[in-house]
Short mmCIF file of C-alpha atoms in Angstrom, two decimals:
data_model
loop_
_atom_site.label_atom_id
_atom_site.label_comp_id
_atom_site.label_asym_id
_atom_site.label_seq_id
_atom_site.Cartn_x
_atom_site.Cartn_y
_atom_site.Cartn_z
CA UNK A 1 -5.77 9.27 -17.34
CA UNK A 2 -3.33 12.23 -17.28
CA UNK A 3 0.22 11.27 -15.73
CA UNK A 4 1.06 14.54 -13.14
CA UNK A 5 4.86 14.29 -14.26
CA UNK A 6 3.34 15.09 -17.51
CA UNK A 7 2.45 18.28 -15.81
CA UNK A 8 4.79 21.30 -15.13
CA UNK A 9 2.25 23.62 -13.38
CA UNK A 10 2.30 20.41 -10.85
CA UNK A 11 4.54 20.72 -7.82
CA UNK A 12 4.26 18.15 -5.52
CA UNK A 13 5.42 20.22 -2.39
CA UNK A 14 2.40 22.23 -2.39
CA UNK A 15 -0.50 20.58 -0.42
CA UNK A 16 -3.14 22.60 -1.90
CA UNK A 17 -2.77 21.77 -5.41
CA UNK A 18 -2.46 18.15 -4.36
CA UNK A 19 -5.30 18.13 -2.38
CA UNK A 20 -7.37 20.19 -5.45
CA UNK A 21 -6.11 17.24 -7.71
CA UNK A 22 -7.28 14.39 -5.67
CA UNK A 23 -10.70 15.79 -6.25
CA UNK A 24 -10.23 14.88 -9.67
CA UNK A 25 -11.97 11.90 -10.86
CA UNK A 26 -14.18 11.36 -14.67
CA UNK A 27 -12.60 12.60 -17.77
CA UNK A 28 -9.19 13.50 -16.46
CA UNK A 29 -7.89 10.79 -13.62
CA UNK A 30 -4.44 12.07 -12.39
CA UNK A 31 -1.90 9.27 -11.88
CA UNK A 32 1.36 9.58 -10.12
CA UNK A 33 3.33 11.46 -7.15
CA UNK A 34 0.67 13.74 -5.82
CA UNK A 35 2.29 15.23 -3.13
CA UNK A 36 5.63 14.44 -1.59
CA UNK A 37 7.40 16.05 2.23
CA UNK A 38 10.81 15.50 3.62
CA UNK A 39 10.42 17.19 6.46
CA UNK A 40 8.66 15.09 8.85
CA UNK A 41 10.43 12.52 11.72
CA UNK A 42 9.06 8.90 11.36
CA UNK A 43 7.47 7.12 14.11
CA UNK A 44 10.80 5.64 15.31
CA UNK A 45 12.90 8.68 14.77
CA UNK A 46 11.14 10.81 17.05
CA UNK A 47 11.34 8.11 19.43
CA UNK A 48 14.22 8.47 21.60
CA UNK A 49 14.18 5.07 23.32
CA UNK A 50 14.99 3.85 19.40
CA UNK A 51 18.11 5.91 19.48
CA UNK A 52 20.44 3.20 20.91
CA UNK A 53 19.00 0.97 17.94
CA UNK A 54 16.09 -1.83 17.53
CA UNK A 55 14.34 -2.97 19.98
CA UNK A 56 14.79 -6.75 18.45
CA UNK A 57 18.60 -6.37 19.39
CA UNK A 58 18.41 -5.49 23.07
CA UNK A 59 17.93 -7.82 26.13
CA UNK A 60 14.13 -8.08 26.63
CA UNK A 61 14.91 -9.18 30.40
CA UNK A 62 13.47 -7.39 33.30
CA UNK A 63 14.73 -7.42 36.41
CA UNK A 64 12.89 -9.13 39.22
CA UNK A 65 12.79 -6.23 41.71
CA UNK A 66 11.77 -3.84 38.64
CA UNK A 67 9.02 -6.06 37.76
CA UNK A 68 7.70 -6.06 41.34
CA UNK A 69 7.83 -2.09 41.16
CA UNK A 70 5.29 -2.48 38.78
CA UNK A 71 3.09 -4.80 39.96
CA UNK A 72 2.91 -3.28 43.80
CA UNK A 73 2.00 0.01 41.92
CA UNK A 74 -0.57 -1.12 40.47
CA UNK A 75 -2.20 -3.66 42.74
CA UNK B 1 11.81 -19.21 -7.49
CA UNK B 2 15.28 -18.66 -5.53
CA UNK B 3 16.09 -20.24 -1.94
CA UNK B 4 18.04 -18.79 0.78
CA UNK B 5 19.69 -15.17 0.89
CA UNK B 6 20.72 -13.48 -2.20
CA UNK B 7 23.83 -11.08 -2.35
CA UNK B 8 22.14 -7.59 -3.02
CA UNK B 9 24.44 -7.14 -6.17
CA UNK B 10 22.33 -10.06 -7.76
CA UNK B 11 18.94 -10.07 -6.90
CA UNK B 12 16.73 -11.44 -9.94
CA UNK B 13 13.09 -10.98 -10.24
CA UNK B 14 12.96 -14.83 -9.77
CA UNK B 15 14.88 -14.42 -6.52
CA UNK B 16 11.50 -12.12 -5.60
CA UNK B 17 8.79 -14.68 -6.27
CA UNK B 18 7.18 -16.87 -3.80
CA UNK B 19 7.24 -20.60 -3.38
CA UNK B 20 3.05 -20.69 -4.55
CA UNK B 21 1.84 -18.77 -8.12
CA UNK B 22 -1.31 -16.08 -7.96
CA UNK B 23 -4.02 -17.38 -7.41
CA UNK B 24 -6.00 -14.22 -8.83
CA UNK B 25 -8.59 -14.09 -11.73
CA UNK B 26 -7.20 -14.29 -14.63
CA UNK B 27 -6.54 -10.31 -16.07
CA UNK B 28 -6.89 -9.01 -12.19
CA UNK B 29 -4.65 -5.50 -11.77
CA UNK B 30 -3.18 -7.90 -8.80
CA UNK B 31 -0.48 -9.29 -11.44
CA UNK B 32 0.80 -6.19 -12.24
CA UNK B 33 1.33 -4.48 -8.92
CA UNK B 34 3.19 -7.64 -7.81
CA UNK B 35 5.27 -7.46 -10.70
CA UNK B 36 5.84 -3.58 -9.94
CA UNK B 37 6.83 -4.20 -6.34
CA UNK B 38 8.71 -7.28 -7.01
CA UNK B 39 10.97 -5.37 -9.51
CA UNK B 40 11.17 -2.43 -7.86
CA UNK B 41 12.97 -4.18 -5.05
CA UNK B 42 15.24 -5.65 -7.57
CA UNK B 43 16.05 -2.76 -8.75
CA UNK B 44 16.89 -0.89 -5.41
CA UNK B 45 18.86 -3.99 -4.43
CA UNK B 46 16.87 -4.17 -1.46
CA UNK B 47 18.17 -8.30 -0.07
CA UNK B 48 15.10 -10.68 0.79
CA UNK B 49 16.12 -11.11 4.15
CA UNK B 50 15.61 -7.24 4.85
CA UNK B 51 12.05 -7.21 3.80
CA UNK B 52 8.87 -8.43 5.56
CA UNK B 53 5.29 -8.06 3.34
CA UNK B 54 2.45 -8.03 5.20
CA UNK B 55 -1.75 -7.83 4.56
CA UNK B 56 -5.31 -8.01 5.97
CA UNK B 57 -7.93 -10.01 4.13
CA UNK B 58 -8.74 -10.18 0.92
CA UNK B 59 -7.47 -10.88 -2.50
CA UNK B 60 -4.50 -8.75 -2.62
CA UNK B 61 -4.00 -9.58 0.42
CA UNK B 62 -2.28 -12.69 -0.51
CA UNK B 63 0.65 -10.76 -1.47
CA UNK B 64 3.13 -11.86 1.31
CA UNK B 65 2.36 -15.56 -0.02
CA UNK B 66 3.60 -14.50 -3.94
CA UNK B 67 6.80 -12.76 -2.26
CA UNK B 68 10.07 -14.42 -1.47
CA UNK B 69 10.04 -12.04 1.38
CA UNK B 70 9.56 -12.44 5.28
CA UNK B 71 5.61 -12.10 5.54
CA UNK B 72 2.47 -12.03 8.03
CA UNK B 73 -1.07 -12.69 6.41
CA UNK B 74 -2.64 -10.72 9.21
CA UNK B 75 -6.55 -10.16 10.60
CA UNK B 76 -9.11 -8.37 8.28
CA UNK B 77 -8.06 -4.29 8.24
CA UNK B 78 -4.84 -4.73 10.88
CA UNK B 79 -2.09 -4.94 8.63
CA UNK B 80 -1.09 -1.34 9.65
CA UNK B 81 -1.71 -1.74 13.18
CA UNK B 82 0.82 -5.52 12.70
CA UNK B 83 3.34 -3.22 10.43
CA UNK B 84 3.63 -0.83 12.75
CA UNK B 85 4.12 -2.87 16.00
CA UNK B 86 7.13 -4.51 13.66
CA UNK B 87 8.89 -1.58 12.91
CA UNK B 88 9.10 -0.07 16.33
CA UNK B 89 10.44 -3.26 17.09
CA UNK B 90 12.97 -3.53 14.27
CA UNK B 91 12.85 -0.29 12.31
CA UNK B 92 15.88 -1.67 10.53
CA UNK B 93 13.84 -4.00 8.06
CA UNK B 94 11.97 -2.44 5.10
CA UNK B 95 7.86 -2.75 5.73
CA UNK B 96 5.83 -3.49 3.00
CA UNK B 97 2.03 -3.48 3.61
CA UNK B 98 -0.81 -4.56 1.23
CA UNK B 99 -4.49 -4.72 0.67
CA UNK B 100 -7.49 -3.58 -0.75
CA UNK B 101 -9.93 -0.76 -0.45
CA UNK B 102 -12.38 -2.59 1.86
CA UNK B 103 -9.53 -4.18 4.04
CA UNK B 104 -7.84 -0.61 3.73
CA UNK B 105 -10.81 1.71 4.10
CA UNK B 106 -13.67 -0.32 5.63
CA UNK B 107 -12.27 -2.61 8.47
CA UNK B 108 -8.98 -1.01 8.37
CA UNK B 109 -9.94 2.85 8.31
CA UNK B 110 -9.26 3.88 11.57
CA UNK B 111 -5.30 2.34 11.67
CA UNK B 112 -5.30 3.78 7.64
CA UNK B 113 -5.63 7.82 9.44
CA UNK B 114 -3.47 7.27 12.60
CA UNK B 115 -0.80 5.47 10.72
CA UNK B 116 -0.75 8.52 8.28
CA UNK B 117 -0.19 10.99 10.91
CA UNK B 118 1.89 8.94 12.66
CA UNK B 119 4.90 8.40 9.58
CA UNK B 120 5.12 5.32 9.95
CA UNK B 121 8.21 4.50 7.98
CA UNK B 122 6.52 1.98 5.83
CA UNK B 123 4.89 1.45 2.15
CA UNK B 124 1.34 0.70 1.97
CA UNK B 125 -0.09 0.00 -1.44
CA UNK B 126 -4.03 -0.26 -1.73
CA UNK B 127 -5.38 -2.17 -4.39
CA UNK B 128 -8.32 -0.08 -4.64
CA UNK B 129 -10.78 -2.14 -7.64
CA UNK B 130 -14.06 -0.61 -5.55
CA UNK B 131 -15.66 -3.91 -4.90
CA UNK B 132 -14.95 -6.71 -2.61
CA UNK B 133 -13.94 -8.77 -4.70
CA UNK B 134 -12.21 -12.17 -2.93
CA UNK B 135 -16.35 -12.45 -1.43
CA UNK B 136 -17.47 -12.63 -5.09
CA UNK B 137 -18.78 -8.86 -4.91
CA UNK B 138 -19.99 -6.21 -2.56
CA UNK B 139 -20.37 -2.53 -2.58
CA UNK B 140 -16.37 -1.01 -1.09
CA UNK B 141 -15.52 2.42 0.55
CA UNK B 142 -14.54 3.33 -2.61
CA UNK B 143 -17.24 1.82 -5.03
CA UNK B 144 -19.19 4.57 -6.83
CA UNK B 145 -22.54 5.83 -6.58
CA UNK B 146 -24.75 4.32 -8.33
CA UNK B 147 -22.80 1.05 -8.88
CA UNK B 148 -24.41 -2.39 -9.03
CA UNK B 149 -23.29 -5.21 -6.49
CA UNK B 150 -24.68 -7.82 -4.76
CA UNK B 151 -25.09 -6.12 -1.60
CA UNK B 152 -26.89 -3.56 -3.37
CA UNK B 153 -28.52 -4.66 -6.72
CA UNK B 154 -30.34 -1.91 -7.23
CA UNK B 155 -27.20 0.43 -7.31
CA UNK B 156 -25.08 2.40 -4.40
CA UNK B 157 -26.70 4.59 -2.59
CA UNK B 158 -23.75 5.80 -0.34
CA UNK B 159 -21.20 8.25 -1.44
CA UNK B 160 -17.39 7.01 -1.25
CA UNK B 161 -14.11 8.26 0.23
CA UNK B 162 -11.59 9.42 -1.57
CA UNK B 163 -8.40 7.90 -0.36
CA UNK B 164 -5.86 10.12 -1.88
CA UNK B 165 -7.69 12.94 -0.33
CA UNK B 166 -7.94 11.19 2.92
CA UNK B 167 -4.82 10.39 2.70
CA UNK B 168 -3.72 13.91 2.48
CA UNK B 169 -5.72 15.48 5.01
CA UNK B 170 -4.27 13.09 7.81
CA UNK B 171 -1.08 14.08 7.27
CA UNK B 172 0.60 11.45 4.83
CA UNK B 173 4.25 12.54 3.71
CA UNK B 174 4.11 10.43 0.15
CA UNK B 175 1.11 10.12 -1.55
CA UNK B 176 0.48 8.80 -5.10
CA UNK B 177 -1.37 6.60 -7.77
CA UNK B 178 -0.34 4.02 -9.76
CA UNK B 179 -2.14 2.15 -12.85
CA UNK B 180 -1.50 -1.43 -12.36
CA UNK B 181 -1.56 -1.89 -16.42
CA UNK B 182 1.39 0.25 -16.13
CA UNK B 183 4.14 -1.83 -14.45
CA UNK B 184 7.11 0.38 -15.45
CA UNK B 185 5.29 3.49 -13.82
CA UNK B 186 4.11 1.51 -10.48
CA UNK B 187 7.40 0.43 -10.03
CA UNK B 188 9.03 3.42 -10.30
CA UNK B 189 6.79 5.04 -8.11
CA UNK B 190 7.37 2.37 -4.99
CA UNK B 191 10.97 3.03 -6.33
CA UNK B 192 10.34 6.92 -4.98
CA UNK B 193 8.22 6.50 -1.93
CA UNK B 194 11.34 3.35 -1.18
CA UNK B 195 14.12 5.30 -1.99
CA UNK B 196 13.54 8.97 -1.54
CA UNK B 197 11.34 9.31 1.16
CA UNK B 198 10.68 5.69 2.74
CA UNK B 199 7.48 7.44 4.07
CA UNK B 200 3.83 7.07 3.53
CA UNK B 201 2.50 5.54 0.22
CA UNK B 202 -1.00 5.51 -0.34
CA UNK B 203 -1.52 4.87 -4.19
CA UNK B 204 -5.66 5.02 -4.71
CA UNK B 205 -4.74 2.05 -7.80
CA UNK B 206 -7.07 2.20 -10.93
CA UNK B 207 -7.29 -1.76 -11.53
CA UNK B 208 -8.92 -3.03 -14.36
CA UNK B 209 -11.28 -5.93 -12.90
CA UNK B 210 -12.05 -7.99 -15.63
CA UNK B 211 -14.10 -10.81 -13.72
CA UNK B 212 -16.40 -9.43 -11.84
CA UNK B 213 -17.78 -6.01 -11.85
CA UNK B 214 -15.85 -4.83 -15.49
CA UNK B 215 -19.45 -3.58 -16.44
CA UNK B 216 -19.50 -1.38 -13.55
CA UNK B 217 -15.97 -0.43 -13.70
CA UNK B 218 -16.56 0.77 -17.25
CA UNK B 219 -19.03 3.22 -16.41
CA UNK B 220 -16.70 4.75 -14.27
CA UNK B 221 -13.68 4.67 -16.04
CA UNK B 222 -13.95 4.02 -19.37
CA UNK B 223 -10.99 5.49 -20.61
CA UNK B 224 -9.14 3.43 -17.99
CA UNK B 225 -10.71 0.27 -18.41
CA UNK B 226 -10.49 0.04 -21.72
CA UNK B 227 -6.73 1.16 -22.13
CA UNK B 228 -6.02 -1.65 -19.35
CA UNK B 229 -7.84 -4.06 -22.26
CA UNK B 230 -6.04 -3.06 -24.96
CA UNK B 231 -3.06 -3.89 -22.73
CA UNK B 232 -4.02 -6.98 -21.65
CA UNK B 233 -5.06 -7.88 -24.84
CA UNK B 234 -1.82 -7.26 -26.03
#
C-alpha cells in the first residue's frame, strides 16, 4: 500500500488525479485523502427554511385552518 | 464504559465505548475502525450527547451498539436515507453512518450516489472486506473477479464497483481510504473529513478478514493482508 501523503505530486484538489488514482488497485493500493472540496453548500445550508435553525427546535403545530388548506386542495 | 454526559474537556476513550463488547470474529478490521472513530472523537472533543451513529445490516453494522453515542440500527442499505432525514431535522448533531460494502453498495447503492451529490453533512465509513460476511459468505459489490464464495463456488463472474471512484464521480466533497490495521492513520483521517470539511467520507477500507474468506483476500491483496498479520500478530 502506498500512503498519498507520502506523495508530493498528489494534490487532493484536483479531481482528475484523484479519480486516475482510484483506478489503482494490485501492486500499489493508495491509502488516504484522495480528494478533498470546500466549496460546496451542504444539504441544510442551501436550505433556507434551516436558516432560522433546526427543525427539532421549532413548534411542529399546524394550524387547523392551514391544515384544511391542504386537505380541500387535494381532495 | 462511562454513564451520562461527559464535559468535552474530558472525554476518555472509555467514555466512547458502549454498554455491550464486539461481537466480531476474532482479528476482523471491525476492531480497529471502532477504535479509530472512537478516538478520533476523543480527540476532537466532540461530547456524547452531540453524536448519533447509525447503520444498515450487517456486521459493521453493529457499530451504534459498541458506541456510547445516540444510535439507530436501521433497515438493510437505509442508513443514509435514516442519516439524512436526521440531519435536516437537527443539523446541529454530528452524523456518523456505518456499514459494509454490500449494505453500502448492494441494498444501499442508490441512497450511497444521491447522498453524495447531495453533501450531506455527515461521515459515512464503509467497511468494505468484499464479502458478506455477517451471512457466513457471499460474493459483495466489491468482491473481485474471480473470487470464491458460497454464492459462487466456482469463482465471480461479475466485475465490481469501485467505490472511491463512484464516489467521486457523484460528486462527493471528501473522499478517502483508510487501513483498519492502521488505527493512528484511520483516525486521523475521520479527524479531517470531522474537522475540516464535515462533508462526505467514503473510505473504500482494506480489512484484513481473517475468518472467512483470508484465502481469497490474499490473492488480492497480499501485500495488505499480510502486513495486517504481521500486525495482528504483533
Amino acid at each position: 500500500m502506498k500512503k498519498l501523503e507520502d506523495d508530493s505530486a498528489h494534490d487532493p484538489a484536483n479531481w482528475m488525479a484523484a479519480m486516475e488514482k482510484s483506478l489503482l488497485w494490485g501492486e500499489e493500493i493508495p491509502i488516504g485523502k484522495f480528494f478533498e472540496r470546500t466549496d460546496v453548500p451542504t444539504l441544510h445550508g442551501a436550505e433556507p427554511v434551516l436558516n432560522e435553525g433546526p427543525l427539532i427546535h421549532r413548534d411542529p403545530h399546524v394550524p387547523l385552518d392551514v391544515a384544511r388548506s391542504f386537505i380541500e386542495e387535494l381532495m | 464504559m462511562a454513564t451520562g454526559v461527559q464535559r468535552a474537556s474530558q472525554l476518555t476513550m472509555a467514555d466512547m465505548k458502549g454498554r455491550v463488547d464486539p461481537d466480531w470474529c476474532p482479528g476482523c478490521g471491525d476492531f480497529g475502525v471502532l477504535a479509530a472513530v472512537q478516538k478520533a472523537l476523543v480527540e476532537l472533543r466532540i461530547p456524547n450527547h452531540s453524536v448519533v451513529t447509525i447503520s444498515g445490516i450487517g456486521c459493521s453494522s453493529n457499530f451504534p451498539g459498541y458506541m456510547n453515542t445516540y444510535g439507530m440500527h436501521t433497515l438493510h442499505g437505509r442508513a443514509l436515507a435514516v442519516a439524512t432525514g436526521l440531519k435536516l431535522a437537527n443539523h446541529e448533531l454530528t452524523v456518523l453512518v456505518t456499514g459494509g460494502d454490500g449494505d453500502g453498495f448492494g441494498i444501499g447503492g442508490n441512497h450511497f450516489v444521491h447522498s453524495m451529490r447531495r453533501n450531506v453533512d455527515l461521515l459515512y465509513i464503509v467497511m468494505d472486506n468484499q464479502i458478506y460476511g455477517l451471512t457466513t459468505g457471499q460474493t459483495s459489490p466489491t468482491s473481485r473477479v474471480g473470487m470464491k464464495t458460497k454464492s459462487m463456488p466456482f469463482g465471480n463472474i461479475e466485475a465490481p464497483i469501485n467505490p472511491i471512484s463512484l464516489a467521486l464521480a457523484a460528486g462527493a466533497t471528501f473522499v478517502a481510504r483508510g487501513y483498519s490495521a492502521e488505527q493512528k492513520k484511520a483516525s486521523h483521517r475521520a479527524d479531517q473529513a470531522r474537522h475540516r470539511t464535515s462533508r462526505l467520507l467514503v473510505p473504500g477500507r482494506l480489512q484484513p478478514l481473517r475468518h472467512l474468506q483470508s484465502r481469497q483476500y490474499l490473492s488480492v491483496v497480499p501485500s495488505a493482508c499480510e502486513e495486517a498479520r504481521g500486525r495482528l500478530r504483533a
